[in-house]
Amino acid sequence: MRKYLLPLACLFSAATFVWADVETEVVIGELANPTGVAVNAESGDVYIAESAAGRIIRIEDGKAVDVVTGFALDKYGMDPTYDIGPLGLTFLDQNHIVVSGGGKPDGEDFVAIYEFGQKSTADKPVQKLGPLPAEGDIKAEGNFYGVAVVRLDNVDWIVTTANGDDDKGWLAAAEKEKAKFKPLTRYIATKEATKVDAPAAITISPRQEAVVGQMGEIATPGDSLLTFYDVKAKKLLMSLPTGLSDIVGLAYSPKTGRLYAVDFSWHDPSQGGLFRIDAVRVDGKQAAKATKIVSLMKPTALDFAKDGTLYITEFGEGEQGGRVLKIKAGL
């Protein structure tokens, strides 16, 4: 593992400056449990998974425009529970968006690719990946929270976090072959590797590792991990405690290279917010330090635009309290 520490450390900023003047701007409000955000790198269009509304939307002039509708809904969590449908979003290319889902029972949830530019429905994807039903002693999989696309040796991979099998904590993956993706498979058992449950957030590092926020138990404060995986080798490279409670979103700033996370903080939403995660040394060993940038009410996802503008989704308070927030470039 040692050979990975210094290169991985370069992905973090060593700065410890606390941003005191960060302001958020509301882009759109009155949403029902928005859980995913993806910004088109070329057009700058912002896409949102409005989970409890069972739809994917695009924001135009401060209004929601339907892109994909008709996703099924299910319940997630405990004390409280939330209505969820589509969960994660990422772009495959300039014509296709990948949606990871949680609106069906475990064993029926799936990941799907949709062509955007025209309105579609959840049951008409370009390609459906999954579901992953029970297999012998292996539990059925579901609640595909985060999703990312990584290109390795000129081949695209879709990697998604899954919250169905609490014993394994799977990352599921599908490799592209010619014009289509191979079937979605259980790929890396993160709980076996880290001893912590519930992979949720996922992003891709500048070195093309899968960077995963291991959420941990929702009733346990401070147990979230930041983990790095070699996708092709199916190998955990590094796992670091963060002191955060429920990391549900991760993103690298395209301008500074810094890594940011949102913490839902299930046990105490007043502790939730946007955090910068920096590399530090503790007793001569690699460690991660989380610095709070701004407080947020139940944040769920984040993504940077090409110019460095940051977009964040949050549940907020109440059934239609969800919002999309914007922070100007500079982080």
Short mmCIF file of C-alpha atoms in Angstrom, two decimals:
data_model
loop_
_atom_site.label_atom_id
_atom_site.label_comp_id
_atom_site.label_asym_id
_atom_site.label_seq_id
_atom_site.Cartn_x
_atom_site.Cartn_y
_atom_site.Cartn_z
CA MET A 1 0.00 0.00 0.00
CA ARG A 2 2.84 2.40 0.82
CA LYS A 3 3.64 3.22 -2.79
CA TYR A 4 0.17 4.80 -3.18
CA LEU A 5 0.36 7.20 -0.26
CA LEU A 6 2.37 10.02 -1.77
CA PRO A 7 0.58 10.07 -5.15
CA LEU A 8 -2.79 9.95 -3.43
CA ALA A 9 -1.75 12.73 -1.08
CA CYS A 10 -1.25 14.95 -4.09
CA LEU A 11 -4.98 14.76 -4.73
CA PHE A 12 -5.64 16.76 -1.57
CA SER A 13 -4.82 20.35 -0.68
CA ALA A 14 -2.59 20.80 2.36
CA ALA A 15 -4.23 24.14 3.12
CA THR A 16 -6.13 24.53 6.37
CA PHE A 17 -7.69 27.93 5.64
CA VAL A 18 -11.33 28.10 6.70
CA TRP A 19 -13.58 29.84 4.20
CA ALA A 20 -15.51 32.45 6.14
CA ASP A 21 -17.12 34.23 3.19
CA VAL A 22 -18.66 31.35 1.23
CA GLU A 23 -22.22 32.17 0.23
CA THR A 24 -24.85 29.89 -1.27
CA GLU A 25 -27.41 30.96 -3.86
CA VAL A 26 -30.69 29.10 -4.31
CA VAL A 27 -31.01 27.97 -7.92
CA ILE A 28 -34.36 26.23 -7.47
CA GLY A 29 -36.50 25.22 -4.50
CA GLU A 30 -39.64 23.29 -3.59
CA LEU A 31 -38.16 19.98 -4.73
CA ALA A 32 -39.02 16.55 -3.32
CA ASN A 33 -35.88 14.91 -1.94
CA PRO A 34 -33.29 15.77 -4.62
CA THR A 35 -30.47 13.24 -4.32
CA GLY A 36 -28.27 13.62 -7.39
CA VAL A 37 -26.76 16.41 -9.48
CA ALA A 38 -24.72 16.32 -12.68
CA VAL A 39 -23.45 19.31 -14.65
CA ASN A 40 -22.88 18.93 -18.38
CA ALA A 41 -19.25 19.90 -18.94
CA GLU A 42 -19.88 21.43 -22.37
CA SER A 43 -23.27 23.14 -22.07
CA GLY A 44 -23.23 23.84 -18.34
CA ASP A 45 -26.78 22.47 -18.05
CA VAL A 46 -27.62 21.21 -14.56
CA TYR A 47 -29.48 17.90 -14.19
CA ILE A 48 -31.10 16.79 -10.94
CA ALA A 49 -32.48 13.50 -9.63
CA GLU A 50 -35.64 14.63 -7.84
CA SER A 51 -35.93 11.35 -6.03
CA ALA A 52 -39.31 11.53 -4.29
CA ALA A 53 -40.90 12.92 -7.48
CA GLY A 54 -39.62 9.93 -9.45
CA ARG A 55 -38.00 12.03 -12.14
CA ILE A 56 -34.83 13.50 -13.63
CA ILE A 57 -35.05 17.21 -14.38
CA ARG A 58 -32.98 19.85 -16.10
CA ILE A 59 -32.92 23.36 -14.69
CA GLU A 60 -33.83 26.05 -17.22
CA ASP A 61 -34.21 29.68 -16.13
CA GLY A 62 -34.77 28.61 -12.55
CA LYS A 63 -37.50 26.12 -13.46
CA ALA A 64 -37.64 22.32 -13.59
CA VAL A 65 -37.97 20.71 -17.02
CA ASP A 66 -38.73 16.98 -17.17
CA VAL A 67 -36.05 14.80 -18.76
CA VAL A 68 -36.93 11.29 -17.54
CA THR A 69 -40.13 10.60 -15.59
CA GLY A 70 -42.02 7.68 -14.12
CA PHE A 71 -39.47 6.17 -11.72
CA ALA A 72 -40.92 3.95 -8.99
CA LEU A 73 -40.72 5.06 -5.34
CA ASP A 74 -39.65 3.22 -2.21
CA LYS A 75 -38.78 4.05 1.40
CA TYR A 76 -35.23 4.45 2.71
CA GLY A 77 -33.74 4.83 6.17
CA MET A 78 -35.16 4.64 9.64
CA ASP A 79 -36.33 7.29 12.06
CA PRO A 80 -37.04 9.08 9.78
CA THR A 81 -37.66 7.35 6.48
CA TYR A 82 -37.63 9.14 3.12
CA ASP A 83 -39.32 8.52 -0.22
CA ILE A 84 -36.72 7.72 -2.86
CA GLY A 85 -36.67 6.90 -6.55
CA PRO A 86 -33.78 7.76 -8.87
CA LEU A 87 -30.70 8.48 -6.75
CA GLY A 88 -27.43 9.16 -8.58
CA LEU A 89 -26.54 10.87 -11.86
CA THR A 90 -23.50 11.11 -14.08
CA PHE A 91 -22.79 11.73 -17.76
CA LEU A 92 -21.60 8.90 -19.97
CA ASP A 93 -20.99 11.26 -22.90
CA GLN A 94 -22.57 14.35 -24.41
CA ASN A 95 -25.68 12.42 -25.41
CA HIS A 96 -26.28 10.02 -22.54
CA ILE A 97 -26.84 10.23 -18.80
CA VAL A 98 -26.53 7.36 -16.32
CA VAL A 99 -29.10 7.07 -13.52
CA SER A 100 -28.71 4.82 -10.48
CA GLY A 101 -31.93 3.84 -8.77
CA GLY A 102 -33.48 3.00 -5.44
CA GLY A 103 -37.21 3.11 -6.04
CA LYS A 104 -37.83 -0.64 -6.12
CA PRO A 105 -37.33 -3.48 -3.62
CA ASP A 106 -33.84 -4.97 -3.29
CA GLY A 107 -33.28 -7.31 -6.19
CA GLU A 108 -35.31 -5.11 -8.55
CA ASP A 109 -33.40 -1.80 -8.49
CA PHE A 110 -31.29 -1.07 -11.54
CA VAL A 111 -28.91 1.37 -13.22
CA ALA A 112 -29.95 2.75 -16.60
CA ILE A 113 -28.59 4.83 -19.46
CA TYR A 114 -30.85 7.42 -21.08
CA GLU A 115 -30.41 9.55 -24.16
CA PHE A 116 -31.22 13.13 -23.29
CA GLY A 117 -32.35 16.01 -25.42
CA GLN A 118 -35.89 14.73 -25.55
CA LYS A 119 -38.29 13.70 -22.80
CA SER A 120 -38.17 10.03 -21.89
CA THR A 121 -39.66 7.65 -19.32
CA ALA A 122 -37.94 5.41 -16.79
CA ASP A 123 -39.00 2.23 -18.58
CA LYS A 124 -37.38 3.21 -21.89
CA PRO A 125 -33.63 3.41 -21.32
CA VAL A 126 -31.04 2.96 -24.03
CA GLN A 127 -29.62 0.21 -21.83
CA LYS A 128 -30.66 -1.21 -18.47
CA LEU A 129 -27.99 -2.59 -16.12
CA GLY A 130 -29.16 -4.95 -13.41
CA PRO A 131 -31.03 -5.82 -11.35
CA LEU A 132 -28.92 -7.96 -9.02
CA PRO A 133 -31.22 -10.53 -7.38
CA ALA A 134 -30.22 -12.84 -4.55
CA GLU A 135 -27.79 -15.61 -5.47
CA GLY A 136 -27.55 -18.44 -2.96
CA ASP A 137 -26.31 -16.94 0.31
CA ILE A 138 -25.70 -13.55 -1.33
CA LYS A 139 -28.48 -11.08 -0.61
CA ALA A 140 -30.43 -9.18 -3.25
CA GLU A 141 -28.89 -5.81 -4.09
CA GLY A 142 -30.49 -2.40 -4.31
CA ASN A 143 -30.40 1.31 -3.48
CA PHE A 144 -27.69 2.19 -5.99
CA TYR A 145 -26.87 5.55 -4.46
CA GLY A 146 -23.90 7.04 -6.28
CA VAL A 147 -22.69 6.38 -9.81
CA ALA A 148 -19.56 7.32 -11.75
CA VAL A 149 -18.00 6.67 -15.14
CA VAL A 150 -14.28 6.01 -15.47
CA ARG A 151 -12.23 5.34 -18.61
CA LEU A 152 -9.49 2.75 -18.16
CA ASP A 153 -7.27 1.75 -21.08
CA ASN A 154 -9.74 3.47 -23.44
CA VAL A 155 -12.67 1.42 -22.11
CA ASP A 156 -15.56 2.99 -20.18
CA TRP A 157 -16.70 1.51 -16.88
CA ILE A 158 -19.82 2.37 -14.92
CA VAL A 159 -19.29 1.97 -11.17
CA THR A 160 -22.09 2.38 -8.63
CA THR A 161 -22.40 2.15 -4.86
CA ALA A 162 -25.04 -0.19 -3.46
CA ASN A 163 -26.83 -0.31 -0.11
CA GLY A 164 -28.79 -3.55 -0.32
CA ASP A 165 -26.46 -6.19 1.14
CA ASP A 166 -25.33 -4.86 4.52
CA ASP A 167 -22.92 -7.76 4.94
CA LYS A 168 -20.91 -6.95 1.82
CA GLY A 169 -21.39 -3.25 0.94
CA TRP A 170 -20.92 -3.80 -2.77
CA LEU A 171 -19.56 -1.60 -5.46
CA ALA A 172 -21.23 -2.87 -8.62
CA ALA A 173 -19.67 -2.33 -12.03
CA ALA A 174 -20.19 -2.82 -15.74
CA GLU A 175 -17.50 -2.67 -18.43
CA LYS A 176 -18.25 -1.41 -21.92
CA GLU A 177 -17.80 -3.82 -24.80
CA LYS A 178 -18.20 -2.32 -28.25
CA ALA A 179 -21.43 -0.28 -28.27
CA LYS A 180 -22.97 -1.77 -25.11
CA PHE A 181 -22.05 -2.45 -21.51
CA LYS A 182 -21.61 -5.94 -20.14
CA PRO A 183 -24.05 -6.97 -17.39
CA LEU A 184 -23.82 -5.20 -14.05
CA THR A 185 -21.99 -7.37 -11.51
CA ARG A 186 -21.16 -7.30 -7.81
CA TYR A 187 -17.59 -6.11 -8.08
CA ILE A 188 -15.91 -5.06 -4.82
CA ALA A 189 -17.17 -5.98 -1.34
CA THR A 190 -16.30 -2.74 0.45
CA LYS A 191 -17.43 -3.82 3.92
CA GLU A 192 -15.11 -6.80 3.80
CA ALA A 193 -12.27 -4.45 2.83
CA THR A 194 -13.00 -1.64 5.30
CA LYS A 195 -15.13 -3.21 8.07
CA VAL A 196 -17.57 -0.29 7.63
CA ASP A 197 -20.98 -0.51 5.96
CA ALA A 198 -22.86 1.50 3.35
CA PRO A 199 -20.82 2.84 0.43
CA ALA A 200 -22.71 5.90 -0.79
CA ALA A 201 -20.72 8.70 -2.42
CA ILE A 202 -18.47 8.00 -5.39
CA THR A 203 -16.30 10.12 -7.67
CA ILE A 204 -13.26 9.54 -9.86
CA SER A 205 -9.87 10.92 -8.88
CA PRO A 206 -7.45 12.60 -11.30
CA ARG A 207 -5.50 9.31 -11.18
CA GLN A 208 -8.66 7.42 -12.22
CA GLU A 209 -9.21 5.67 -8.89
CA ALA A 210 -12.74 5.24 -7.59
CA VAL A 211 -13.02 7.46 -4.51
CA VAL A 212 -15.83 6.25 -2.24
CA GLY A 213 -17.48 7.73 0.81
CA GLN A 214 -18.20 4.83 3.13
CA MET A 215 -21.19 6.22 5.02
CA GLY A 216 -21.21 3.83 7.98
CA GLU A 217 -24.12 3.38 10.35
CA ILE A 218 -26.63 6.23 10.20
CA ALA A 219 -27.04 6.26 13.98
CA THR A 220 -23.28 6.41 14.63
CA PRO A 221 -21.62 9.84 14.46
CA GLY A 222 -18.17 10.30 12.96
CA ASP A 223 -17.77 6.84 11.39
CA SER A 224 -17.55 7.74 7.67
CA LEU A 225 -14.46 6.70 5.75
CA LEU A 226 -12.79 8.07 2.62
CA THR A 227 -11.59 5.17 0.50
CA PHE A 228 -9.66 4.75 -2.76
CA TYR A 229 -9.98 1.75 -5.09
CA ASP A 230 -8.14 0.52 -8.16
CA VAL A 231 -11.12 -0.45 -10.31
CA LYS A 232 -9.43 -2.87 -12.70
CA ALA A 233 -7.48 -4.61 -9.93
CA LYS A 234 -10.54 -4.72 -7.63
CA LYS A 235 -8.22 -3.49 -4.89
CA LEU A 236 -8.58 -1.16 -1.92
CA LEU A 237 -5.66 1.27 -2.04
CA MET A 238 -6.31 3.34 1.05
CA SER A 239 -9.00 3.87 3.71
CA LEU A 240 -9.01 6.94 5.96
CA PRO A 241 -11.28 7.99 8.84
CA THR A 242 -12.73 11.47 8.30
CA GLY A 243 -14.64 12.29 11.47
CA LEU A 244 -17.70 12.92 9.30
CA SER A 245 -20.91 11.02 9.93
CA ASP A 246 -22.61 10.25 6.61
CA ILE A 247 -20.64 11.15 3.48
CA VAL A 248 -23.14 11.03 0.61
CA GLY A 249 -21.40 13.15 -2.03
CA LEU A 250 -17.82 13.68 -3.24
CA ALA A 251 -16.38 15.88 -6.00
CA TYR A 252 -13.03 17.32 -7.06
CA SER A 253 -12.80 21.00 -7.95
CA PRO A 254 -11.69 21.34 -11.59
CA LYS A 255 -9.89 24.57 -10.74
CA THR A 256 -7.98 23.74 -7.54
CA GLY A 257 -7.96 19.94 -7.48
CA ARG A 258 -9.30 19.98 -3.94
CA LEU A 259 -11.67 17.27 -2.78
CA TYR A 260 -15.05 18.22 -1.30
CA ALA A 261 -17.68 16.16 0.49
CA VAL A 262 -21.22 16.66 1.72
CA ASP A 263 -22.23 15.10 5.03
CA PHE A 264 -25.94 14.31 5.51
CA SER A 265 -25.33 13.78 9.25
CA TRP A 266 -28.37 11.58 9.74
CA HIS A 267 -28.15 11.48 13.54
CA ASP A 268 -28.00 15.30 13.84
CA PRO A 269 -28.84 17.26 10.66
CA SER A 270 -27.60 20.49 12.24
CA GLN A 271 -24.07 19.10 11.85
CA GLY A 272 -24.45 18.53 8.10
CA GLY A 273 -22.67 20.59 5.50
CA LEU A 274 -20.06 20.99 2.80
CA PHE A 275 -16.53 19.99 3.80
CA ARG A 276 -13.11 20.20 2.21
CA ILE A 277 -11.00 17.10 2.84
CA ASP A 278 -7.27 17.70 3.12
CA ALA A 279 -4.31 15.36 3.43
CA VAL A 280 -2.42 15.61 6.71
CA ARG A 281 0.08 13.53 8.65
CA VAL A 282 -0.79 12.19 12.09
CA ASP A 283 2.03 10.43 13.93
CA GLY A 284 3.82 10.17 10.61
CA LYS A 285 0.93 8.42 8.89
CA GLN A 286 -1.40 9.51 6.10
CA ALA A 287 -4.66 10.94 7.44
CA ALA A 288 -7.60 13.03 6.28
CA LYS A 289 -8.78 16.30 7.81
CA ALA A 290 -12.32 17.57 7.14
CA THR A 291 -12.86 21.34 7.30
CA LYS A 292 -16.40 22.67 7.25
CA ILE A 293 -17.00 25.21 4.51
CA VAL A 294 -20.70 25.91 4.99
CA SER A 295 -23.58 24.38 6.96
CA LEU A 296 -26.35 22.72 4.93
CA MET A 297 -29.65 21.04 5.81
CA LYS A 298 -29.44 17.37 4.80
CA PRO A 299 -27.19 17.74 1.72
CA THR A 300 -27.21 14.78 -0.65
CA ALA A 301 -24.93 15.39 -3.65
CA LEU A 302 -22.60 17.88 -5.32
CA ASP A 303 -20.99 18.47 -8.70
CA PHE A 304 -18.73 21.13 -10.17
CA ALA A 305 -19.28 22.92 -13.45
CA LYS A 306 -16.31 23.28 -15.77
CA ASP A 307 -15.74 26.86 -14.59
CA GLY A 308 -15.55 25.80 -10.93
CA THR A 309 -19.09 26.73 -9.92
CA LEU A 310 -20.36 24.20 -7.38
CA TYR A 311 -23.92 22.85 -7.33
CA ILE A 312 -25.32 21.07 -4.27
CA THR A 313 -28.61 19.29 -3.63
CA GLU A 314 -30.18 19.21 -0.19
CA PHE A 315 -33.38 17.77 1.25
CA GLY A 316 -33.99 20.81 3.42
CA GLU A 317 -37.01 20.62 5.70
CA GLY A 318 -40.52 19.42 4.89
CA GLU A 319 -41.90 17.35 2.02
CA GLN A 320 -41.12 19.97 -0.63
CA GLY A 321 -38.16 21.59 1.12
CA GLY A 322 -35.54 20.33 -1.32
CA ARG A 323 -33.26 22.84 -3.02
CA VAL A 324 -30.41 23.16 -5.44
CA LEU A 325 -27.74 25.56 -4.23
CA LYS A 326 -24.90 27.22 -6.08
CA ILE A 327 -21.52 28.43 -4.82
CA LYS A 328 -19.48 30.63 -7.13
CA ALA A 329 -16.16 29.41 -8.51
CA GLY A 330 -13.20 29.56 -6.17
CA LEU A 331 -13.31 26.44 -4.03
#
